[in-house]
Amino acid sequence: HKEILKLNEDPRVHGVCLHLPPASLTSRVLNTIKPEKDVDGISDLNMGRLVRGDMSKGFVPPTASAVMELLERHEPPLTGKTVLLVGGEGPLGVALQCLIERSGMVALKSHGSSEVLQRQVMQADAVVLLQTGHMNLPPTWIKPGAAVISFEPSLMTGMLNVVRSSSHWLHEQQYKAWRLRSLKLQPLTPVPSDIEISRAQTPKPVDQLAEEIGLLPEELEAYGRTKAKVRLSMLDRLHAQPDGKYVLVAGITPTPLGEGKSTVTIGLVQALSAHLKLNSFACLRQPSQGPTFGVKGGAAGGGYAQVIPMEEFNLHLTGDIHAITAANNLVAAAIDARMLHEATQSDKALYNRLVPSVNGVRRFSPIQIARLRRLGIDKTDPGSLMPEEVSAFVRLDLDPSKVTWQRVVDTNDRFLRKITVGQASTEKGQMRETGFDIAVASEIMAILALADSLSDMKNRLARMVVGTSRSGQPVTAEDLGVSGALAVLMKDAIKPTLMQTLEGTPVFVHAGPFANIAHGNSSVLADKLALKLVGRNGFVVTEAGFGADIGMEKFFNIKCRASGLRPNVVVLVATVRALKMHGGGPNVSAGAPLPREYIDENLDLVAGGCRSNLRKQIQIAHLFGVPVVVALNVFKTDTQAEIDLVCQIAKECGASDAVPCHHWAQGGRGSLELAQAVNEATSRPNNFQFLYNLEIPIVEKIRTIAQKVYGADDIELSPEAKAKIDYYNQQGFGTLPICMAKTHLSLSHMPEKKGAPTGFILPIRDVRASIGAGFIYPLVGTMSTMPGLPTRPCFYDIDLDPVTEEITGLF
Amino acid sequence: HKEILKLNEDPRVHGVCLHLPPASLTSRVLNTIKPEKDVDGISDLNMGRLVRGDMSKGFVPPTASAVMELLERHEPPLTGKTVLLVGGEGPLGVALQCLIERSGMVALKSHGSSEVLQRQVMQADAVVLLQTGHMNLPPTWIKPGAAVISFEPSLMTGMLNVVRSSSHWLHEQQYKAWRLRSLKLQPLTPVPSDIEISRAQTPKPVDQLAEEIGLLPEELEAYGRTKAKVRLSMLDRLHAQPDGKYVLVAGITPTPLGEGKSTVTIGLVQALSAHLKLNSFACLRQPSQGPTFGVKGGAAGGGYAQVIPMEEFNLHLTGDIHAITAANNLVAAAIDARMLHEATQSDKALYNRLVPSVNGVRRFSPIQIARLRRLGIDKTDPGSLMPEEVSAFVRLDLDPSKVTWQRVVDTNDRFLRKITVGQASTEKGQMRETGFDIAVASEIMAILALADSLSDMKNRLARMVVGTSRSGQPVTAEDLGVSGALAVLMKDAIKPTLMQTLEGTPVFVHAGPFANIAHGNSSVLADKLALKLVGRNGFVVTEAGFGADIGMEKFFNIKCRASGLRPNVVVLVATVRALKMHGGGPNVSAGAPLPREYIDENLDLVAGGCRSNLRKQIQIAHLFGVPVVVALNVFKTDTQAEIDLVCQIAKECGASDAVPCHHWAQGGRGSLELAQAVNEATSRPNNFQFLYNLEIPIVEKIRTIAQKVYGADDIELSPEAKAKIDYYNQQGFGTLPICMAKTHLSLSHMPEKKGAPTGFILPIRDVRASIGAGFIYPLVGTMSTMPGLPTRPCFYDIDLDPVTEEITGLF
């Protein structure tokens, strides 16, 4: 206050810029400022800078030059940005529009209806209020960082209004414990089926959940009552908010039955949010419909640790996988059609069709100009191309035997693994062998998981390499002219889907790439949004696919590199069943009854598993400098002695803590111990580091993973793998990270080798690349990218009651 | 009032049942009733019967036997129905639960939370209020026809509350003009691109639109802000509401460029709703993504007659086509996997896998019991089947050369027209030739369009024939065990999607089957829902695919048979361009510039087209006894003389009226004349009749269509077609309606024959059947079920601005 009084008297001071906490911006302080001084802004309000005209001339109506002066000296400069003129219908508005456009900004006049106005204000980089009555623009409409310029006579009052509501709004931005209404659980014994448990709980309306966790209504796009997509604009709004704590759930090498990473993840957030009252979010992958109707069943967790409604989670969700399928298959159709058209048309015919004359004018589209640039042709007039330039432009000249792009379907359809297409007479003999992968194995899914904005996703989609030309050049989606359409198809899929656990705590479901040939992690964007929403003291628990040697290694080396995020703790999920297997127990296989060793107490087998696989997986996490909490997912056949033994040895092996979890039978209450251990571990020292530097040669990166993570003595490259590595190096892809395609059933490449195998050489059969996703993937053995249906698939038991609309048989 | 007083004194009268209009149920009337008399119900309130206990004993707390007496004498009986006990936690509740269950009803106790309570009340057939404080249950919660029983001491007041709010609610059920806030249009000249027009208009929030047209919030499932699915429960709520008027939009035989049926449909409802203030709904088909990214572009109308936002309409919408794709391809995967498993396993191995022992018990699933029934095996114990019964049960024995089920994809992927699958070594040499159709050609799409409830859809899905066994028996989706899963995949797709036109009037988008091999009409359910929502004096305008000879004929003979609905008027869309073509003008083809004849005035060509094709198409509509209004979709090159000539000849040919429409350039205002003509025509006599009786032989049905609709002299069946017809007759499919698969570019089977060809024999190459959809489809010539991509597909121009999220290049 006194400071301001002093400034008022200082002749050198022409303006006052207030940097004060909102609470102290009382009318007393504001009134202190002499009208002679410019009030040049109340910045740091997050909601944007509030700028005022030159008051030294008194309260005159604004002039075009006064507005221009303010706009032009704004920092950062507004060149190329959008300036919205609110209430400028008169001559001043017209004059300003001309001046603004001339100075390189984009002028926009406000529209009458309040909906349109809101949209315009939200998108504008600067808002000029030319009439009275507009100071009541809700501050939430204003884009963070946008300038607001007002000449209104009642400015002081108006400003105070804005300050008051923005201080309220700022308060809303701050971290605080959610007022989350958790849903009560009354677990039954024996535990009913997953679908029965899910159906017995009524989820909160998703808009209520969204409000509880601090989302604004305009950031939500509901899909029915229990699912909603969350807009990425939230990231801008909360960019100044500190991130919460980041917890990765990984597992030891699993049996073919799976060890419950998803249920541990869900149980943990139920415990953190609903019981310890700590903001926390689970980030999960969207399941494929293939396994849901095939062998494995759904993936919404299980027992009393589930995402609800589980049928919504397991079916179409909000259509992301369908969008990926549509985008992937549009690329495939474009490839084959293009090869046919190139094979059957002259350069001239192709050129005339690709660059047609529309109303007498021929013009390259932006996507075509991008291709010309890549070809080194710096022309924009279609008439000026030399014949050889036309030929280079129109012919992608894809080598049919080197098309790497496959079609996809989200169904376990084994007969599509290898097919011949183009056998109809209309395709003029252009047959070729190709195949379908399951949709989640699409590179577009990997991109969805790694993209950190819409433009990043669009760029990655354009970069995807679909094959090689006869002259050995990579051909991209952009070369096919399809990358804009792909971005359009994926524009909603990029928004994570909000759902809830059985106890009413929030969950993001987003992306779901395969963890064997792709990186197998949920999306960077879901994690980022969740980290902002939970705030400084909150927790985001995200899950990596398969064993820690695969999912966690890729999480660190690929996903964390893409996101820039650093995890605080790794939760390593183990089961007595899997530990016994690693300790030397007999084979475990889906469909067959479990051998007695897995039902009766057997401390020797347990100890063997702990001292081999569990120890090794803990060490792998420590390679990255992150503390580990072991979560023992307790089954009803586990004895207390077995449980105690696992926890004891895990701690001996370096785990920060090791605790049993009973979430399946008890929900969050059963995971309280784990929640406390995780909370505790976040205060441990954390020296995160990547395993390898991107600059080292591809072969060295592969060797590092094989030796340090898998425990191999060395790697052995097939001639094919060597040739591919040379090719990728030559194409400039040598600095991409590595995404190993290896069995998840062993630390080695041999599924039957349990425990922690040593003394083996890892054979690299082939090396491929997902340039859009941004990784090189060496193939260790044969990886199936299309599961099959068994004799009696899950769908036999799935049914719908047409009267109650209840689903049965999903699990 | 006096009547009641008399009754009060009559000792024979123990109860009073009030049958009065809600308005007269004043407290004076109600207070007149002596408390000694039973007030046994205020029925006819639609909202349910309000029943009261025996008052002759005074206001005592209810007894279990009093409640039971009321429940047991309720008409209709409540046996098997659900009785909800609200507030019955005490011993009375427990006793009642036992008694209710013993008497064959289902007792349910209320749950504390108001959301659950609401859901429970909504589903209950009777609600018993056992405590005070529950009379405020909103009447809208109560299922129509449900009984409400209360013993509350404050009954009189409570009852009045209910009566008052239910009278309000009843009023809401009545037909009334919508309070629709229409969106203002300010059409620009020249007309901007479709996406620019769409983007310039801000749609109303879909929940606001829903409220304006009388939907209840609980009947809506929003998908984002501008689309929502509408629950079928609305049909129950409004079952007593009279239907609106039903208008079919069909067209003359089109040029390959299309003549604007969709824009006419949208322009007409814009005129009816936004200008004439008559409730009206457009029912449109969902477009396939194939054409959107291929040649044709989107299908949301065009110019100032569009559905907005057009990009939402043209992209994933609410995922229905994706759900169809998933369901269709699950069937395909099940077929091939089953053939593989049967080829590689013994009867015993198949049986052990199909009917596995779970915890020591073997049990048939319901879907398997259904198959046993079809095989004539009346057993339920898996252990009791004879070996030959086991063999019949486990072996569908599909003949690989007679599998008719194709896979689908919603992409123009010509290379999938004919493919060989099963070439991977894992498929053990079980290769076969098959193909993909575009997703909208799937039988499941045809079913979605014809089903009139969830259970009807489920039954149709189960009945779908996928191929023939080696012994000649049809094999169904139910035989594959997949029909329950299909219903689950389709459970949301069955709900129509609500959107809006550029002028803010409501549109249902639902289903979109091909009009050549399928019936090509939007869904029965969307039409039915819309007819209830518009009410007695409202209009539902629905569109049939392609020319009237195809789309309209199938609309009448297939869709109207399935729905039981009868149209009031046919709007027949014509353009000067198409009429000139039929009058002898040169060839019109996509991509090539229009010949001069189509740009300059040419009255001879116009007259020729009117007296041939237009006349014939009017006659076809008259075959069904429905009045016709011709809508001339005016292009800017049409001259006034041409326009006048068309209208004059159309009326000479029997049209009730014929008017020019300018919706493309002007929106609803440009279709006012059409709207008035349609309104007028609904008062014309309408003697609807089907073209053929279902009981006549298949051949006769085909001949009737060929002669009466197409103008053929006769039909000629190939030996293959004859054999198929015999087979279908033998299988009991002879009474299905006929869905002709014929070119839409001519009334005949020869696309080059324009006008109204005569003197030809219609060749029937083959005959197929969609048993689930419920029709036989003869193939007249070759119909492509998978479009291709041209050299420069639409996707070249489609792009997304990653900052503004605006889409360009969609049209």
Short mmCIF file of C-alpha atoms in Angstrom, two decimals, chain A residues 111 113 115-116 119 123 143 181 199 201-205 208 216-225 227 231-232 289 293 311-312 315-317 319 322-327 329-330 332-334 336-341 345 349-350 353-356 363-368 407-409 411-428 430-434 436 454-458 479-492 495 789-793 795-805 807-808 810, chain B residues 113 115-116 119 123 181 199-205 208 216-225 227 231-232 289 293 311-312 315-317 319 322-327 329-330 332-334 336-341 345 349-350 353-356 363-368 407-409 411-428 430-434 436 454-458 479-492 495 789-793 795-808 810:
data_model
loop_
_atom_site.label_atom_id
_atom_site.label_comp_id
_atom_site.label_asym_id
_atom_site.label_seq_id
_atom_site.Cartn_x
_atom_site.Cartn_y
_atom_site.Cartn_z
CA HIS A 111 -20.46 -12.44 -32.25
CA SER A 113 -24.70 -14.97 -29.01
CA GLU A 115 -22.13 -19.26 -26.73
CA VAL A 116 -20.20 -18.00 -29.70
CA ARG A 119 -15.88 -19.80 -27.72
CA GLN A 123 -9.59 -18.99 -28.27
CA LYS A 143 -7.19 -18.32 -22.19
CA ARG A 181 -17.60 -38.84 -2.29
CA ARG A 199 -23.48 -54.29 -11.38
CA GLN A 201 -22.42 -50.84 -7.36
CA THR A 202 -24.03 -47.71 -8.79
CA PRO A 203 -21.38 -45.46 -10.29
CA LYS A 204 -21.53 -41.74 -9.61
CA PRO A 205 -22.58 -39.67 -12.61
CA GLN A 208 -20.22 -35.33 -10.56
CA LEU A 216 -14.43 -27.68 -15.29
CA PRO A 217 -17.68 -28.57 -17.05
CA GLU A 218 -16.29 -27.30 -20.36
CA GLU A 219 -13.38 -29.71 -20.08
CA LEU A 220 -15.67 -32.70 -20.09
CA GLU A 221 -17.32 -34.54 -23.01
CA ALA A 222 -19.69 -37.10 -21.56
CA TYR A 223 -20.23 -40.39 -23.37
CA GLY A 224 -23.35 -41.62 -21.62
CA ARG A 225 -23.53 -41.32 -17.84
CA LYS A 227 -17.72 -42.25 -19.18
CA ARG A 231 -10.21 -32.16 -23.14
CA LEU A 232 -6.51 -31.49 -23.36
CA GLN A 289 -12.14 -56.77 -27.65
CA PHE A 293 -14.49 -62.38 -26.49
CA GLU A 311 -19.00 -53.80 -19.40
CA GLU A 312 -18.51 -50.24 -20.65
CA LEU A 315 -16.70 -53.04 -24.82
CA HIS A 316 -16.53 -50.01 -27.10
CA LEU A 317 -15.58 -47.55 -24.33
CA GLY A 319 -14.44 -45.69 -29.47
CA HIS A 322 -12.33 -48.29 -33.39
CA ALA A 323 -10.87 -44.95 -34.46
CA ILE A 324 -7.41 -46.51 -34.58
CA THR A 325 -8.75 -49.39 -36.67
CA ALA A 326 -10.39 -46.94 -39.10
CA ALA A 327 -7.21 -44.86 -39.39
CA ASN A 329 -7.06 -49.44 -42.44
CA LEU A 330 -7.43 -46.20 -44.37
CA ALA A 332 -3.71 -49.81 -45.89
CA ALA A 333 -6.41 -49.12 -48.48
CA ALA A 334 -4.46 -46.09 -49.67
CA ASP A 336 -2.85 -50.87 -52.24
CA ALA A 337 -4.98 -48.48 -54.26
CA ARG A 338 -1.94 -46.30 -54.92
CA MET A 339 0.15 -49.25 -56.08
CA LEU A 340 -2.67 -50.27 -58.43
CA HIS A 341 -3.06 -46.77 -59.84
CA GLN A 345 -1.42 -45.27 -65.31
CA ALA A 349 -2.44 -39.49 -66.15
CA LEU A 350 -1.39 -39.82 -62.51
CA ARG A 353 -5.56 -36.90 -61.41
CA LEU A 354 -3.39 -36.05 -58.40
CA VAL A 355 -3.26 -32.35 -59.25
CA PRO A 356 -6.55 -31.81 -61.05
CA ARG A 363 -2.91 -26.26 -57.34
CA PHE A 364 -0.83 -28.45 -55.02
CA SER A 365 -2.43 -29.23 -51.68
CA PRO A 366 -0.28 -28.52 -48.58
CA ILE A 367 0.37 -32.23 -48.15
CA GLN A 368 1.64 -32.38 -51.74
CA ARG A 407 -4.32 -54.09 -41.74
CA VAL A 408 -5.85 -54.47 -38.29
CA VAL A 409 -9.05 -55.73 -36.69
CA THR A 411 -11.00 -59.41 -33.11
CA ASN A 412 -9.05 -62.61 -32.50
CA ASP A 413 -9.15 -63.67 -36.14
CA ARG A 414 -6.32 -66.13 -36.73
CA PHE A 415 -7.27 -66.73 -40.37
CA LEU A 416 -6.19 -63.19 -41.16
CA ARG A 417 -2.62 -63.75 -39.97
CA LYS A 418 -1.48 -64.37 -43.50
CA ILE A 419 -3.68 -63.63 -46.49
CA THR A 420 -3.50 -62.80 -50.18
CA VAL A 421 -5.32 -59.64 -51.24
CA GLY A 422 -6.27 -58.25 -54.64
CA GLN A 423 -7.66 -61.46 -56.13
CA ALA A 424 -10.75 -59.88 -57.70
CA SER A 425 -10.49 -59.23 -61.41
CA THR A 426 -10.99 -55.51 -60.76
CA GLU A 427 -7.55 -55.43 -59.13
CA LYS A 428 -5.92 -56.55 -62.38
CA GLN A 430 -1.96 -56.96 -58.37
CA MET A 431 -2.13 -59.70 -55.74
CA ARG A 432 0.17 -59.73 -52.77
CA GLU A 433 0.59 -61.50 -49.45
CA THR A 434 -0.07 -59.51 -46.33
CA PHE A 436 -3.95 -58.43 -40.26
CA LEU A 454 -2.60 -33.01 -30.96
CA SER A 455 0.14 -31.55 -33.12
CA ASP A 456 2.68 -34.07 -31.86
CA MET A 457 0.25 -36.85 -32.75
CA LYS A 458 -0.36 -35.37 -36.18
CA ASP A 479 3.57 -39.37 -49.03
CA LEU A 480 0.23 -41.14 -49.42
CA GLY A 481 -1.61 -37.88 -48.74
CA VAL A 482 -3.51 -39.46 -45.88
CA SER A 483 -1.97 -37.92 -42.77
CA GLY A 484 -4.49 -35.09 -42.40
CA ALA A 485 -7.37 -37.56 -42.61
CA LEU A 486 -5.67 -39.72 -39.98
CA ALA A 487 -5.46 -36.78 -37.59
CA VAL A 488 -9.15 -36.08 -38.23
CA LEU A 489 -10.05 -39.70 -37.49
CA MET A 490 -8.01 -39.56 -34.27
CA LYS A 491 -9.08 -36.13 -32.99
CA ASP A 492 -11.32 -37.49 -30.25
CA LYS A 495 -8.64 -37.30 -25.21
CA LEU A 789 -10.04 -68.13 -30.81
CA PRO A 790 -10.11 -71.37 -28.80
CA THR A 791 -12.70 -74.10 -29.38
CA ARG A 792 -14.97 -72.55 -26.77
CA PRO A 793 -14.32 -68.81 -26.73
CA PHE A 795 -18.37 -65.39 -26.12
CA TYR A 796 -20.23 -68.67 -25.48
CA ASP A 797 -21.18 -67.39 -22.03
CA ILE A 798 -21.79 -63.76 -22.89
CA ASP A 799 -25.40 -62.77 -23.15
CA LEU A 800 -27.74 -59.81 -22.84
CA ASP A 801 -31.13 -59.84 -21.17
CA PRO A 802 -33.22 -57.80 -23.61
CA VAL A 803 -35.63 -56.69 -20.89
CA THR A 804 -33.30 -55.63 -18.08
CA GLU A 805 -30.45 -54.90 -20.53
CA ILE A 807 -25.09 -58.45 -19.47
CA THR A 808 -24.00 -61.84 -18.22
CA LEU A 810 -18.33 -60.98 -19.04
CA SER B 113 -29.00 -43.34 -2.02
CA GLU B 115 -29.86 -42.35 -7.37
CA VAL B 116 -30.36 -46.00 -6.61
CA ARG B 119 -33.55 -46.44 -10.55
CA GLN B 123 -38.16 -50.32 -12.63
CA ARG B 181 -35.52 -22.27 -30.14
CA ARG B 199 -18.72 -24.35 -38.53
CA ALA B 200 -20.26 -20.88 -38.69
CA GLN B 201 -23.35 -22.10 -36.86
CA THR B 202 -23.13 -22.95 -33.17
CA PRO B 203 -25.33 -25.93 -32.40
CA LYS B 204 -27.52 -25.87 -29.32
CA PRO B 205 -26.32 -28.15 -26.53
CA GLN B 208 -31.26 -28.36 -24.46
CA LEU B 216 -36.70 -36.55 -20.26
CA PRO B 217 -33.12 -36.16 -19.03
CA GLU B 218 -32.98 -39.85 -18.11
CA GLU B 219 -33.85 -40.80 -21.68
CA LEU B 220 -30.73 -39.13 -23.02
CA GLU B 221 -27.14 -40.43 -23.20
CA ALA B 222 -24.95 -37.57 -24.35
CA TYR B 223 -21.91 -38.28 -26.52
CA GLY B 224 -20.08 -35.00 -26.26
CA ARG B 225 -22.09 -31.79 -26.51
CA LYS B 227 -24.84 -35.80 -30.10
CA ARG B 231 -33.10 -44.63 -24.87
CA LEU B 232 -35.82 -46.88 -26.19
CA GLN B 289 -16.58 -43.52 -43.74
CA PHE B 293 -12.64 -40.44 -47.41
CA GLU B 311 -17.84 -33.49 -39.08
CA GLU B 312 -19.36 -35.36 -36.13
CA LEU B 315 -16.94 -39.35 -38.72
CA HIS B 316 -17.44 -41.83 -35.89
CA LEU B 317 -20.82 -40.40 -34.79
CA GLY B 319 -19.87 -45.61 -32.95
CA HIS B 322 -17.89 -49.56 -35.58
CA ALA B 323 -20.07 -51.75 -33.37
CA ILE B 324 -21.52 -53.42 -36.46
CA THR B 325 -18.01 -54.00 -37.81
CA ALA B 326 -16.92 -55.56 -34.52
CA ALA B 327 -20.00 -57.80 -34.38
CA ASN B 329 -16.12 -59.72 -37.78
CA LEU B 330 -16.56 -61.64 -34.55
CA ALA B 332 -16.38 -64.29 -39.26
CA ALA B 333 -13.57 -65.15 -36.84
CA ALA B 334 -15.85 -67.65 -35.11
CA ASP B 336 -13.09 -69.90 -39.53
CA ALA B 337 -11.84 -70.84 -36.07
CA ARG B 338 -14.69 -73.34 -35.72
CA MET B 339 -13.95 -74.94 -39.09
CA LEU B 340 -10.30 -75.26 -38.06
CA HIS B 341 -11.13 -76.78 -34.69
CA GLN B 345 -10.16 -82.46 -33.38
CA ALA B 349 -12.04 -83.54 -27.86
CA LEU B 350 -14.48 -80.98 -29.29
CA ARG B 353 -13.78 -78.34 -24.86
CA LEU B 354 -17.24 -77.10 -25.79
CA VAL B 355 -18.82 -78.48 -22.61
CA PRO B 356 -15.94 -78.35 -20.15
CA ARG B 363 -23.25 -78.01 -18.01
CA PHE B 364 -24.70 -76.84 -21.33
CA SER B 365 -24.96 -73.08 -21.71
CA PRO B 366 -28.40 -71.71 -22.74
CA ILE B 367 -27.11 -71.12 -26.26
CA GLN B 368 -26.02 -74.75 -26.46
CA ARG B 407 -15.89 -59.84 -43.20
CA VAL B 408 -16.46 -56.07 -43.30
CA VAL B 409 -14.48 -52.86 -42.95
CA THR B 411 -13.11 -48.26 -45.64
CA ASN B 412 -13.07 -48.27 -49.45
CA ASP B 413 -10.54 -51.08 -49.66
CA ARG B 414 -10.87 -52.68 -53.09
CA PHE B 415 -8.00 -55.12 -52.50
CA LEU B 416 -10.17 -56.91 -49.95
CA ARG B 417 -12.91 -57.71 -52.47
CA LYS B 418 -11.51 -61.16 -53.00
CA ILE B 419 -8.86 -62.62 -50.73
CA THR B 420 -7.49 -65.94 -49.53
CA VAL B 421 -7.36 -66.38 -45.76
CA GLY B 422 -5.66 -68.94 -43.53
CA GLN B 423 -2.28 -68.96 -45.24
CA ALA B 424 -0.20 -68.89 -42.05
CA SER B 425 1.21 -72.25 -41.01
CA THR B 426 -0.75 -72.03 -37.76
CA GLU B 427 -3.95 -72.48 -39.76
CA LYS B 428 -2.78 -75.87 -40.99
CA GLN B 430 -7.31 -74.53 -44.07
CA MET B 431 -7.13 -71.80 -46.71
CA ARG B 432 -10.22 -70.51 -48.44
CA GLU B 433 -11.30 -67.68 -50.67
CA THR B 434 -13.54 -65.03 -49.18
CA PHE B 436 -14.64 -58.09 -47.27
CA LEU B 454 -33.69 -55.06 -28.25
CA SER B 455 -35.19 -58.54 -28.09
CA ASP B 456 -36.24 -58.42 -31.73
CA MET B 457 -32.68 -57.45 -32.65
CA LYS B 458 -31.25 -60.23 -30.52
CA ASP B 479 -25.09 -72.40 -33.75
CA LEU B 480 -21.70 -70.70 -33.45
CA GLY B 481 -22.54 -69.69 -29.88
CA VAL B 482 -21.92 -66.05 -30.68
CA SER B 483 -25.40 -64.49 -30.72
CA GLY B 484 -25.38 -63.31 -27.10
CA ALA B 485 -22.04 -61.59 -27.64
CA LEU B 486 -23.42 -59.93 -30.77
CA ALA B 487 -26.35 -58.51 -28.83
CA VAL B 488 -23.90 -57.22 -26.20
CA LEU B 489 -21.78 -55.54 -28.88
CA MET B 490 -24.91 -53.95 -30.36
CA LYS B 491 -26.65 -52.88 -27.15
CA ASP B 492 -25.86 -49.18 -27.58
CA LYS B 495 -30.39 -46.39 -29.65
CA LEU B 789 -10.37 -45.46 -53.82
CA PRO B 790 -9.66 -43.22 -56.83
CA THR B 791 -6.18 -41.91 -57.65
CA ARG B 792 -6.84 -38.79 -55.62
CA PRO B 793 -9.25 -39.70 -52.83
CA PHE B 795 -8.62 -37.61 -47.96
CA TYR B 796 -6.02 -35.57 -49.83
CA ASP B 797 -7.85 -32.40 -48.84
CA ILE B 798 -8.88 -33.38 -45.36
CA ASP B 799 -6.83 -31.85 -42.58
CA LEU B 800 -6.96 -30.85 -38.96
CA ASP B 801 -5.52 -27.67 -37.50
CA PRO B 802 -3.91 -28.95 -34.31
CA VAL B 803 -4.29 -25.58 -32.57
CA THR B 804 -7.87 -24.61 -33.36
CA GLU B 805 -8.91 -28.27 -33.82
CA GLU B 806 -10.77 -27.15 -36.94
CA ILE B 807 -11.22 -29.62 -39.76
CA THR B 808 -10.83 -28.60 -43.37
CA LEU B 810 -14.69 -32.39 -45.46
#
